[in-house]
mmCIF file of C-alpha atoms and ligand atoms in Angstrom:
data_model
loop_
_atom_site.group_PDB
_atom_site.id
_atom_site.type_symbol
_atom_site.label_atom_id
_atom_site.label_comp_id
_atom_site.label_asym_id
_atom_site.label_seq_id
_atom_site.Cartn_x
_atom_site.Cartn_y
_atom_site.Cartn_z
ATOM 1 C CA UNK Z 1 15.349 14.137 -9.356
ATOM 2 C CA UNK Z 2 15.568 16.390 -6.330
ATOM 3 C CA UNK Z 3 16.889 13.869 -3.890
ATOM 4 C CA UNK Z 4 20.177 12.767 -2.528
ATOM 5 C CA UNK Z 5 20.535 9.033 -2.943
ATOM 6 C CA UNK Z 6 23.389 8.836 -0.465
ATOM 7 C CA UNK Z 7 21.427 10.260 2.469
ATOM 8 C CA UNK Z 8 18.128 8.889 1.199
ATOM 9 C CA UNK Z 9 16.457 12.230 1.872
ATOM 10 C CA UNK Z 10 14.743 14.910 -0.111
ATOM 11 C CA UNK Z 11 16.197 18.390 -0.233
ATOM 12 C CA UNK Z 12 15.190 20.286 2.904
ATOM 13 C CA UNK Z 13 12.470 22.847 2.359
ATOM 14 C CA UNK Z 14 13.897 26.296 3.085
ATOM 15 C CA UNK Z 15 11.438 28.766 4.630
ATOM 16 C CA UNK Z 16 12.577 32.272 5.521
ATOM 17 C CA UNK Z 17 10.995 34.889 7.865
ATOM 18 C CA UNK Z 18 8.315 32.523 8.867
ATOM 19 C CA UNK Z 19 5.306 33.100 11.147
ATOM 20 C CA UNK Z 20 3.382 29.907 12.013
ATOM 21 C CA UNK Z 21 -0.278 30.049 10.980
ATOM 22 C CA UNK Z 22 -3.070 27.567 11.628
ATOM 23 C CA UNK Z 23 -4.388 25.564 8.696
ATOM 24 C CA UNK Z 24 -6.147 22.414 7.604
ATOM 25 C CA UNK Z 25 -6.181 19.811 4.836
ATOM 26 C CA UNK Z 26 -8.066 16.585 4.056
ATOM 27 C CA UNK Z 27 -6.771 13.613 2.091
ATOM 28 C CA UNK Z 28 -8.007 10.221 1.011
ATOM 29 C CA UNK Z 29 -5.707 7.324 0.241
ATOM 30 C CA UNK Z 30 -6.455 3.717 -0.719
ATOM 31 C CA UNK Z 31 -5.090 0.358 0.249
ATOM 32 C CA UNK Z 32 -3.251 -1.576 -2.473
ATOM 33 C CA UNK Z 33 -2.853 -5.253 -3.285
ATOM 34 C CA UNK Z 34 0.597 -6.568 -4.195
ATOM 35 C CA UNK Z 35 0.887 -8.809 -7.264
ATOM 36 C CA UNK Z 36 4.599 -9.352 -6.628
ATOM 37 C CA UNK Z 37 5.250 -9.192 -2.894
ATOM 38 C CA UNK Z 38 7.515 -7.014 -0.770
ATOM 39 C CA UNK Z 39 8.695 -9.393 1.949
ATOM 40 C CA UNK Z 40 12.046 -8.595 3.529
ATOM 41 C CA UNK Z 41 13.744 -5.229 4.010
ATOM 42 C CA UNK Z 42 17.031 -3.669 5.055
ATOM 43 C CA UNK Z 43 18.357 -0.349 6.382
ATOM 44 C CA UNK Z 44 15.836 2.461 6.417
ATOM 45 C CA UNK Z 45 12.826 0.730 4.814
ATOM 46 C CA UNK Z 46 14.708 -0.416 1.705
ATOM 47 C CA UNK Z 47 12.984 -3.440 0.106
ATOM 48 C CA UNK Z 48 15.038 -6.572 -0.570
ATOM 49 C CA UNK Z 49 13.236 -7.036 -3.897
ATOM 50 C CA UNK Z 50 11.004 -4.867 -6.075
ATOM 51 C CA UNK Z 51 7.227 -5.270 -5.854
ATOM 52 C CA UNK Z 52 4.233 -4.423 -8.054
ATOM 53 C CA UNK Z 53 0.684 -3.642 -6.930
ATOM 54 C CA UNK Z 54 -2.770 -2.655 -8.055
ATOM 55 C CA UNK Z 55 -4.116 0.445 -6.318
ATOM 56 C CA UNK Z 56 -7.587 -0.108 -4.856
ATOM 57 C CA UNK Z 57 -10.573 2.217 -4.936
ATOM 58 C CA UNK Z 58 -13.075 1.431 -2.194
ATOM 59 C CA UNK Z 59 -10.862 0.452 0.755
ATOM 60 C CA UNK Z 60 -9.610 3.916 1.702
ATOM 61 C CA UNK Z 61 -8.559 5.989 4.711
ATOM 62 C CA UNK Z 62 -9.775 9.603 4.947
ATOM 63 C CA UNK Z 63 -7.617 11.856 7.087
ATOM 64 C CA UNK Z 64 -8.047 15.446 8.185
ATOM 65 C CA UNK Z 65 -5.010 17.297 9.541
ATOM 66 C CA UNK Z 66 -5.422 20.541 11.484
ATOM 67 C CA UNK Z 67 -2.297 22.377 12.552
ATOM 68 C CA UNK Z 68 -1.749 25.184 15.057
ATOM 69 C CA UNK Z 69 1.198 27.114 16.381
ATOM 70 C CA UNK Z 70 2.774 25.133 19.210
ATOM 71 C CA UNK Z 71 2.454 26.991 22.501
ATOM 72 C CA UNK Z 72 4.844 26.178 25.350
ATOM 73 C CA UNK Z 73 4.317 22.581 26.412
ATOM 74 C CA UNK Z 74 1.089 22.094 24.500
ATOM 75 C CA UNK Z 75 0.443 18.595 23.182
ATOM 76 C CA UNK Z 76 2.177 17.961 19.858
ATOM 77 C CA UNK Z 77 -0.313 15.511 18.398
ATOM 78 C CA UNK Z 78 -3.792 14.227 19.125
ATOM 79 C CA UNK Z 79 -4.778 11.365 16.834
ATOM 80 C CA UNK Z 80 -8.425 10.319 16.510
ATOM 81 C CA UNK Z 81 -9.632 7.197 14.708
ATOM 82 C CA UNK Z 82 -13.369 6.972 13.983
ATOM 83 C CA UNK Z 83 -13.879 9.878 16.419
ATOM 84 C CA UNK Z 84 -11.991 8.291 19.347
ATOM 85 C CA UNK Z 85 -8.582 9.310 20.667
ATOM 86 C CA UNK Z 86 -6.098 6.528 19.730
ATOM 87 C CA UNK Z 87 -2.720 7.259 21.330
ATOM 88 C CA UNK Z 88 -1.226 3.907 20.215
ATOM 89 C CA UNK Z 89 -1.559 4.581 16.466
ATOM 90 C CA UNK Z 90 -0.902 8.263 17.226
ATOM 91 C CA UNK Z 91 2.647 7.254 18.202
ATOM 92 C CA UNK Z 92 3.283 5.788 14.739
ATOM 93 C CA UNK Z 93 1.952 8.978 13.137
ATOM 94 C CA UNK Z 94 4.069 11.065 15.527
ATOM 95 C CA UNK Z 95 7.128 9.089 14.407
ATOM 96 C CA UNK Z 96 6.273 9.719 10.757
ATOM 97 C CA UNK Z 97 5.918 13.477 11.372
ATOM 98 C CA UNK Z 98 9.230 13.507 13.279
ATOM 99 C CA UNK Z 99 10.891 11.830 10.273
ATOM 100 C CA UNK Z 100 9.456 14.415 7.859
ATOM 101 C CA UNK Z 101 10.527 17.171 10.315
ATOM 102 C CA UNK Z 102 14.180 16.026 10.127
ATOM 103 C CA UNK Z 103 14.346 17.687 6.716
ATOM 104 C CA UNK Z 104 11.504 20.182 7.158
ATOM 105 C CA UNK Z 105 12.128 21.707 10.571
ATOM 106 C CA UNK Z 106 9.202 24.164 10.292
ATOM 107 C CA UNK Z 107 7.021 21.254 11.388
ATOM 108 C CA UNK Z 108 8.571 21.470 14.850
ATOM 109 C CA UNK Z 109 6.713 24.745 15.433
ATOM 110 C CA UNK Z 110 3.283 23.117 15.245
ATOM 111 C CA UNK Z 111 0.799 21.027 17.191
ATOM 112 C CA UNK Z 112 -1.494 18.706 15.246
ATOM 113 C CA UNK Z 113 -4.986 17.309 15.467
ATOM 114 C CA UNK Z 114 -5.378 14.380 13.079
ATOM 115 C CA UNK Z 115 -8.675 12.551 12.517
ATOM 116 C CA UNK Z 116 -8.947 9.416 10.399
ATOM 117 C CA UNK Z 117 -11.728 7.118 9.260
ATOM 118 C CA UNK Z 118 -11.644 3.969 7.138
ATOM 119 C CA UNK Z 119 -14.308 2.973 4.636
ATOM 120 C CA UNK Z 120 -13.635 -0.695 5.326
ATOM 121 C CA UNK Z 121 -14.571 -2.299 8.630
ATOM 122 C CA UNK Z 122 -11.838 -1.762 11.211
ATOM 123 C CA UNK Z 123 -11.802 -5.440 12.180
ATOM 124 C CA UNK Z 124 -11.939 -6.780 8.621
ATOM 125 C CA UNK Z 125 -8.319 -7.924 8.725
ATOM 126 C CA UNK Z 126 -7.570 -5.716 5.715
ATOM 127 C CA UNK Z 127 -4.148 -4.103 6.042
ATOM 128 C CA UNK Z 128 -4.843 -0.493 6.920
ATOM 129 C CA UNK Z 129 -1.302 0.796 7.381
ATOM 130 C CA UNK Z 130 -0.830 1.419 3.623
ATOM 131 C CA UNK Z 131 -3.921 3.645 3.360
ATOM 132 C CA UNK Z 132 -3.455 5.267 6.801
ATOM 133 C CA UNK Z 133 0.228 6.118 6.362
ATOM 134 C CA UNK Z 134 -0.133 7.404 2.808
ATOM 135 C CA UNK Z 135 -3.162 9.590 3.690
ATOM 136 C CA UNK Z 136 -1.229 11.073 6.594
ATOM 137 C CA UNK Z 137 1.983 11.621 4.616
ATOM 138 C CA UNK Z 138 -0.052 13.314 1.875
ATOM 139 C CA UNK Z 139 -1.646 15.679 4.415
ATOM 140 C CA UNK Z 140 1.681 16.665 5.980
ATOM 141 C CA UNK Z 141 3.390 17.214 2.612
ATOM 142 C CA UNK Z 142 0.397 19.301 1.526
ATOM 143 C CA UNK Z 143 0.743 21.334 4.736
ATOM 144 C CA UNK Z 144 4.390 22.025 3.804
ATOM 145 C CA UNK Z 145 3.274 22.973 0.305
ATOM 146 C CA UNK Z 146 0.723 25.426 1.726
ATOM 147 C CA UNK Z 147 3.321 26.996 4.040
ATOM 148 C CA UNK Z 148 5.798 27.290 1.213
ATOM 149 C CA UNK Z 149 3.329 28.639 -1.315
ATOM 150 C CA UNK Z 150 2.256 31.372 1.123
ATOM 151 C CA UNK Z 151 5.809 32.687 0.677
ATOM 152 C CA UNK Z 152 6.707 31.721 -2.841
ATOM 153 C CA UNK Z 153 4.028 31.695 -5.502
ATOM 154 C CA UNK Z 154 5.888 29.197 -7.736
ATOM 155 C CA UNK Z 155 3.813 26.053 -7.319
ATOM 156 C CA UNK Z 156 5.521 22.740 -6.604
ATOM 157 C CA UNK Z 157 5.743 20.487 -9.586
ATOM 158 C CA UNK Z 158 2.948 17.873 -9.229
ATOM 159 C CA UNK Z 159 5.238 14.884 -9.936
ATOM 160 C CA UNK Z 160 7.694 16.097 -7.306
ATOM 161 C CA UNK Z 161 4.848 16.565 -4.827
ATOM 162 C CA UNK Z 162 3.630 12.984 -5.359
ATOM 163 C CA UNK Z 163 7.133 11.583 -5.188
ATOM 164 C CA UNK Z 164 7.650 13.221 -1.792
ATOM 165 C CA UNK Z 165 4.372 11.738 -0.551
ATOM 166 C CA UNK Z 166 5.483 8.314 -1.774
ATOM 167 C CA UNK Z 167 8.934 8.724 -0.202
ATOM 168 C CA UNK Z 168 7.561 9.593 3.236
ATOM 169 C CA UNK Z 169 4.721 7.043 3.045
ATOM 170 C CA UNK Z 170 7.406 4.401 2.551
ATOM 171 C CA UNK Z 171 9.103 5.472 5.777
ATOM 172 C CA UNK Z 172 5.737 5.073 7.581
ATOM 173 C CA UNK Z 173 5.003 1.629 6.075
ATOM 174 C CA UNK Z 174 6.813 0.174 3.065
ATOM 175 C CA UNK Z 175 3.803 -0.920 1.025
ATOM 176 C CA UNK Z 176 2.133 2.493 1.594
ATOM 177 C CA UNK Z 177 4.417 4.151 -0.967
ATOM 178 C CA UNK Z 178 2.611 2.276 -3.782
ATOM 179 C CA UNK Z 179 -0.858 3.620 -2.838
ATOM 180 C CA UNK Z 180 -0.151 7.109 -4.217
ATOM 181 C CA UNK Z 181 -0.428 6.317 -7.909
ATOM 182 C CA UNK Z 182 -3.442 5.397 -10.076
ATOM 183 C CA UNK Z 183 -4.166 1.783 -10.992
ATOM 184 C CA UNK Z 184 -0.739 0.169 -10.649
ATOM 185 C CA UNK Z 185 2.670 0.955 -9.156
ATOM 186 C CA UNK Z 186 6.170 -0.455 -8.882
ATOM 187 C CA UNK Z 187 8.363 -0.047 -5.796
ATOM 188 C CA UNK Z 188 12.035 -1.014 -5.772
ATOM 189 C CA UNK Z 189 14.936 -0.912 -8.135
ATOM 190 C CA UNK Z 190 14.591 -3.311 -11.068
ATOM 191 C CA UNK Z 191 17.652 -1.933 -12.890
ATOM 192 C CA UNK Z 192 19.678 1.287 -12.546
ATOM 193 C CA UNK Z 193 17.208 3.123 -14.792
ATOM 194 C CA UNK Z 194 13.967 1.393 -13.778
ATOM 195 C CA UNK Z 195 12.297 1.780 -10.380
ATOM 196 C CA UNK Z 196 13.577 3.195 -7.100
ATOM 197 C CA UNK Z 197 13.939 1.808 -3.584
ATOM 198 C CA UNK Z 198 13.020 5.229 -2.188
ATOM 199 C CA UNK Z 199 9.574 5.765 -3.692
ATOM 200 C CA UNK Z 200 7.081 4.093 -5.981
ATOM 201 C CA UNK Z 201 6.966 4.565 -9.736
ATOM 202 C CA UNK Z 202 3.599 4.941 -11.514
ATOM 203 C CA UNK Z 203 2.772 2.174 -14.003
ATOM 204 C CA UNK Z 204 -0.542 3.429 -15.337
ATOM 205 C CA UNK Z 205 0.950 4.547 -18.667
ATOM 206 C CA UNK Z 206 2.128 1.018 -19.524
ATOM 207 C CA UNK Z 207 -1.053 -0.894 -18.625
ATOM 208 C CA UNK Z 208 -2.609 -2.900 -21.436
ATOM 209 C CA UNK Z 209 -6.347 -2.211 -21.877
ATOM 210 C CA UNK Z 210 -7.159 -5.709 -20.603
ATOM 211 C CA UNK Z 211 -5.758 -4.702 -17.213
ATOM 212 C CA UNK Z 212 -7.868 -1.564 -16.891
ATOM 213 C CA UNK Z 213 -10.708 -1.597 -14.311
ATOM 214 C CA UNK Z 214 -9.366 -4.863 -12.901
ATOM 215 C CA UNK Z 215 -11.569 -6.111 -10.047
ATOM 216 C CA UNK Z 216 -10.584 -7.291 -6.559
ATOM 217 C CA UNK Z 217 -13.165 -9.154 -4.465
ATOM 218 C CA UNK Z 218 -11.819 -9.462 -0.921
ATOM 219 C CA UNK Z 219 -13.214 -12.436 0.985
ATOM 220 C CA UNK Z 220 -12.858 -11.894 4.735
ATOM 221 C CA UNK Z 221 -12.012 -15.373 6.010
ATOM 222 C CA UNK Z 222 -11.055 -14.229 9.485
ATOM 223 C CA UNK Z 223 -11.167 -10.723 10.910
ATOM 224 C CA UNK Z 224 -9.104 -11.217 14.064
ATOM 225 C CA UNK Z 225 -5.787 -9.419 14.603
ATOM 226 C CA UNK Z 226 -2.760 -11.171 13.104
ATOM 227 C CA UNK Z 227 -0.689 -13.293 15.488
ATOM 228 C CA UNK Z 228 2.584 -12.173 13.852
ATOM 229 C CA UNK Z 229 2.922 -8.600 12.536
ATOM 230 C CA UNK Z 230 4.281 -7.826 9.062
ATOM 231 C CA UNK Z 231 7.197 -6.016 10.670
ATOM 232 C CA UNK Z 232 8.208 -9.217 12.505
ATOM 233 C CA UNK Z 233 7.670 -11.242 9.337
ATOM 234 C CA UNK Z 234 10.010 -8.942 7.369
ATOM 235 C CA UNK Z 235 12.576 -9.359 10.176
ATOM 236 C CA UNK Z 236 12.468 -13.159 9.946
ATOM 237 C CA UNK Z 237 13.496 -12.910 6.274
ATOM 238 C CA UNK Z 238 16.969 -11.723 7.366
ATOM 239 C CA UNK Z 239 17.934 -15.182 8.644
ATOM 240 C CA UNK Z 240 15.681 -17.217 6.366
ATOM 241 C CA UNK Z 241 17.184 -20.279 4.682
ATOM 242 C CA UNK Z 242 15.372 -19.410 1.426
ATOM 243 C CA UNK Z 243 15.853 -15.619 1.522
ATOM 244 C CA UNK Z 244 18.390 -15.398 -1.316
ATOM 245 C CA UNK Z 245 16.191 -17.451 -3.624
ATOM 246 C CA UNK Z 246 13.097 -15.480 -2.619
ATOM 247 C CA UNK Z 247 14.686 -12.069 -3.275
ATOM 248 C CA UNK Z 248 15.965 -13.231 -6.679
ATOM 249 C CA UNK Z 249 12.544 -14.640 -7.495
ATOM 250 C CA UNK Z 250 10.864 -11.363 -6.451
ATOM 251 C CA UNK Z 251 13.113 -9.458 -8.870
ATOM 252 C CA UNK Z 252 12.538 -11.934 -11.703
ATOM 253 C CA UNK Z 253 8.777 -11.976 -11.140
ATOM 254 C CA UNK Z 254 8.688 -8.157 -11.128
ATOM 255 C CA UNK Z 255 10.458 -8.041 -14.503
ATOM 256 C CA UNK Z 256 8.045 -10.613 -15.928
ATOM 257 C CA UNK Z 257 5.022 -8.882 -14.377
ATOM 258 C CA UNK Z 258 5.940 -5.537 -15.971
ATOM 259 C CA UNK Z 259 5.981 -7.268 -19.331
ATOM 260 C CA UNK Z 260 2.662 -9.000 -18.640
ATOM 261 C CA UNK Z 261 0.996 -5.711 -17.685
ATOM 262 C CA UNK Z 262 2.260 -4.203 -20.963
ATOM 263 C CA UNK Z 263 1.161 -7.061 -23.203
ATOM 264 C CA UNK Z 264 -2.107 -8.080 -21.510
ATOM 265 C CA UNK Z 265 -1.002 -11.700 -21.017
ATOM 266 C CA UNK Z 266 -3.650 -12.752 -18.490
ATOM 267 C CA UNK Z 267 -2.696 -16.420 -18.249
ATOM 268 C CA UNK Z 268 0.903 -15.556 -17.255
ATOM 269 C CA UNK Z 269 -0.549 -12.946 -14.867
ATOM 270 C CA UNK Z 270 -2.569 -15.665 -13.112
ATOM 271 C CA UNK Z 271 0.478 -17.915 -12.890
ATOM 272 C CA UNK Z 272 2.738 -15.299 -11.253
ATOM 273 C CA UNK Z 273 0.115 -13.744 -8.972
ATOM 274 C CA UNK Z 274 -0.838 -17.113 -7.446
ATOM 275 C CA UNK Z 275 2.766 -18.300 -7.089
ATOM 276 C CA UNK Z 276 3.726 -15.011 -5.408
ATOM 277 C CA UNK Z 277 0.877 -15.362 -2.885
ATOM 278 C CA UNK Z 278 1.803 -18.956 -2.051
ATOM 279 C CA UNK Z 279 5.503 -18.150 -1.884
ATOM 280 C CA UNK Z 280 4.825 -15.337 0.612
ATOM 281 C CA UNK Z 281 3.055 -17.803 2.897
ATOM 282 C CA UNK Z 282 5.661 -20.497 2.225
ATOM 283 C CA UNK Z 283 8.245 -18.046 3.611
ATOM 284 C CA UNK Z 284 6.197 -17.677 6.814
ATOM 285 C CA UNK Z 285 5.726 -21.431 7.153
ATOM 286 C CA UNK Z 286 9.462 -22.101 6.747
ATOM 287 C CA UNK Z 287 10.911 -19.234 8.810
ATOM 288 C CA UNK Z 288 12.466 -19.811 12.210
ATOM 289 C CA UNK Z 289 10.262 -19.664 14.217
ATOM 290 C CA UNK Z 290 7.669 -20.779 11.679
ATOM 291 C CA UNK Z 291 4.090 -19.577 11.678
ATOM 292 C CA UNK Z 292 0.912 -20.052 9.666
ATOM 293 C CA UNK Z 293 -1.513 -17.216 8.898
ATOM 294 C CA UNK Z 294 -3.804 -18.972 6.429
ATOM 295 C CA UNK Z 295 -6.891 -20.796 7.737
ATOM 296 C CA UNK Z 296 -8.657 -23.937 6.482
ATOM 297 C CA UNK Z 297 -11.133 -21.766 4.560
ATOM 298 C CA UNK Z 298 -8.286 -19.892 2.842
ATOM 299 C CA UNK Z 299 -7.253 -23.194 1.265
ATOM 300 C CA UNK Z 300 -10.839 -24.228 0.577
ATOM 301 C CA UNK Z 301 -11.400 -20.940 -1.317
ATOM 302 C CA UNK Z 302 -8.161 -21.369 -3.292
ATOM 303 C CA UNK Z 303 -9.278 -24.833 -4.379
ATOM 304 C CA UNK Z 304 -12.707 -23.521 -5.387
ATOM 305 C CA UNK Z 305 -11.133 -20.709 -7.426
ATOM 306 C CA UNK Z 306 -8.843 -23.092 -9.309
ATOM 307 C CA UNK Z 307 -11.671 -25.549 -9.958
ATOM 308 C CA UNK Z 308 -14.043 -22.801 -11.142
ATOM 309 C CA UNK Z 309 -11.377 -21.361 -13.454
ATOM 310 C CA UNK Z 310 -10.847 -24.769 -15.019
ATOM 311 C CA UNK Z 311 -14.577 -25.479 -15.434
ATOM 312 C CA UNK Z 312 -15.737 -22.048 -16.597
ATOM 313 C CA UNK Z 313 -12.721 -20.512 -18.327
ATOM 314 C CA UNK Z 314 -13.327 -17.325 -16.338
ATOM 315 C CA UNK Z 315 -9.762 -15.952 -15.832
ATOM 316 C CA UNK Z 316 -9.976 -15.221 -12.118
ATOM 317 C CA UNK Z 317 -7.092 -15.829 -9.725
ATOM 318 C CA UNK Z 318 -6.304 -15.401 -6.034
ATOM 319 C CA UNK Z 319 -3.736 -13.518 -4.048
ATOM 320 C CA UNK Z 320 -3.109 -13.175 -0.298
ATOM 321 C CA UNK Z 321 -1.791 -10.451 1.976
ATOM 322 C CA UNK Z 322 0.006 -11.316 5.187
ATOM 323 C CA UNK Z 323 -3.205 -12.865 6.526
ATOM 324 C CA UNK Z 324 -5.948 -15.427 5.816
ATOM 325 C CA UNK Z 325 -8.196 -13.271 3.602
ATOM 326 C CA UNK Z 326 -8.406 -14.054 -0.098
ATOM 327 C CA UNK Z 327 -8.279 -11.396 -2.822
ATOM 328 C CA UNK Z 328 -9.945 -12.610 -6.014
ATOM 329 C CA UNK Z 329 -8.590 -10.700 -9.021
ATOM 330 C CA UNK Z 330 -10.405 -10.750 -12.366
ATOM 331 C CA UNK Z 331 -11.200 -8.600 -15.416
ATOM 332 C CA UNK Z 332 -14.195 -6.229 -15.294
ATOM 333 C CA UNK Z 333 -16.067 -8.129 -18.049
ATOM 334 C CA UNK Z 334 -16.595 -11.113 -15.701
ATOM 335 C CA UNK Z 335 -18.119 -9.106 -12.853
ATOM 336 C CA UNK Z 336 -21.559 -10.726 -12.831
ATOM 337 C CA UNK Z 337 -20.232 -14.264 -13.180
ATOM 338 C CA UNK Z 338 -17.672 -13.859 -10.389
ATOM 339 C CA UNK Z 339 -20.225 -12.237 -8.082
ATOM 340 C CA UNK Z 340 -22.503 -15.229 -8.572
ATOM 341 C CA UNK Z 341 -19.581 -17.623 -8.008
ATOM 342 C CA UNK Z 342 -18.668 -15.898 -4.727
ATOM 343 C CA UNK Z 343 -22.225 -15.750 -3.458
ATOM 344 C CA UNK Z 344 -23.040 -19.347 -4.266
ATOM 345 C CA UNK Z 345 -19.818 -21.342 -3.975
ATOM 346 C CA UNK Z 346 -17.565 -19.301 -1.670
ATOM 347 C CA UNK Z 347 -19.915 -17.929 0.947
ATOM 348 C CA UNK Z 348 -21.497 -21.386 1.377
ATOM 349 C CA UNK Z 349 -18.210 -22.462 3.032
ATOM 350 C CA UNK Z 350 -19.138 -20.248 5.970
ATOM 351 C CA UNK Z 351 -22.240 -18.049 5.678
ATOM 352 C CA UNK Z 352 -20.747 -15.679 8.282
ATOM 353 C CA UNK Z 353 -17.979 -14.646 5.861
ATOM 354 C CA UNK Z 354 -18.264 -11.202 4.290
ATOM 355 C CA UNK Z 355 -16.718 -9.952 1.094
ATOM 356 C CA UNK Z 356 -15.883 -6.509 -0.239
ATOM 357 C CA UNK Z 357 -16.168 -5.638 -3.922
ATOM 358 C CA UNK Z 358 -13.200 -3.456 -4.780
ATOM 359 C CA UNK Z 359 -11.413 -2.517 -7.996
ATOM 360 C CA UNK Z 360 -8.547 -0.461 -9.351
ATOM 361 C CA UNK Z 361 -8.634 3.172 -8.288
ATOM 362 C CA UNK Z 362 -6.937 6.498 -8.786
ATOM 363 C CA UNK Z 363 -4.643 6.678 -5.755
ATOM 364 C CA UNK Z 364 -4.144 9.378 -3.131
ATOM 365 C CA UNK Z 365 -6.233 12.525 -3.543
ATOM 366 C CA UNK Z 366 -7.234 15.697 -1.755
ATOM 367 C CA UNK Z 367 -10.866 15.816 -0.637
HETATM 368 C C1 DP6 H 401 2.594 -8.939 2.640
HETATM 369 O O1 DP6 H 401 4.237 -2.605 4.239
HETATM 370 O O2 DP6 H 401 2.921 -3.719 6.072
HETATM 371 O O3 DP6 H 401 1.482 -6.879 2.284
HETATM 372 O O4 DP6 H 401 7.084 -1.807 5.878
HETATM 373 O O5 DP6 H 401 6.933 -3.112 8.003
HETATM 374 O O6 DP6 H 401 5.095 -1.502 7.400
HETATM 375 P P1 DP6 H 401 6.170 -2.460 6.895
HETATM 376 O O7 DP6 H 401 5.431 -3.668 6.180
HETATM 377 P P2 DP6 H 401 4.168 -3.678 5.247
HETATM 378 O O8 DP6 H 401 4.372 -5.096 4.522
HETATM 379 C C2 DP6 H 401 3.428 -5.520 3.591
HETATM 380 C C3 DP6 H 401 3.775 -6.824 3.070
HETATM 381 C C4 DP6 H 401 2.740 -7.495 2.182
HETATM 382 C C5 DP6 H 401 3.209 -7.534 0.736
HETATM 383 C C6 DP6 H 401 3.138 -6.246 -0.028
HETATM 384 O O9 DP6 H 401 2.214 -5.432 0.196
HETATM 385 O O10 DP6 H 401 3.997 -6.078 -0.918
#
């Protein structure tokens, strides 16, 4: 692998006799849903335990990056979201570009105009940093590829290209590094020869057929902004009374989950996915200070899911992000039944609730 594990950086890209030229690229990247959760980090975005996720298909960010030669004091970055200038998120993107520029100094010669849109409603409460950061990292790495290939016709190896995108997405937002790969991904070191803390590892090749086209129905329980950010939540894990147990459990559950995904053991899948979701929220409820992100309807939906599973034998299960919304995971074959269950039993809890039908998807791509 072309990286240096000690400095946690990729090899710098060497460009000789270089004249900056304007260019453009457009990328789409999805959100992902963790089955085993990343919760707690150290150093430079190094996870305290490995995590596993399904890559989504419909909840995506589309990002266009235009670059121009930087002139004098011209602005370095204008970031637009849904057509409007958004300097606050622009600062996070600026930070990501500065990080990539540490190793790839050609970037310092450019100004950028970046425009992003999401396919999911902005205020849906769905984590957008994974899709936004990975789409942006992909665009910038593609820009570097274009600059390099204008000088050297040897194309970059595709695996290396994706690994760089994953590496830099991670520095933008940890969970973003898993969005790059189709269907399922692992992030974090499971053993010296399995997984890496620096980038995600694709898992598509090991998926049992029963885990293909897995569905994710996202019930939006509450679309307001979170009271405690994920970054603060990760920080609280440093002093948490249960942190050691949680990090060990995250590692153990990752090992078991990899086996489950290989063998198609859906009942063990349900067991781990639900325990991981509840353990994530148990960590929030028992941190110091403690906080609660789930709402009464989150619990009501969980109860309905468990009851329905028992009564119908449909193998659906729930998971949660760092928020009140409920992701209902289930195999493709049960699509009609689960849709009917959601529309009759779940939405009746509060007819104002919306839900988004999503499923496994192919990861980050150029558009
Ligand atoms: C609960 O990736 O949003 O969704 O690295 O600080 O940007 P930062 O955190 P972030 O944390 C996501 C945590 C989670 C679980 C997961 O996706 O694994």
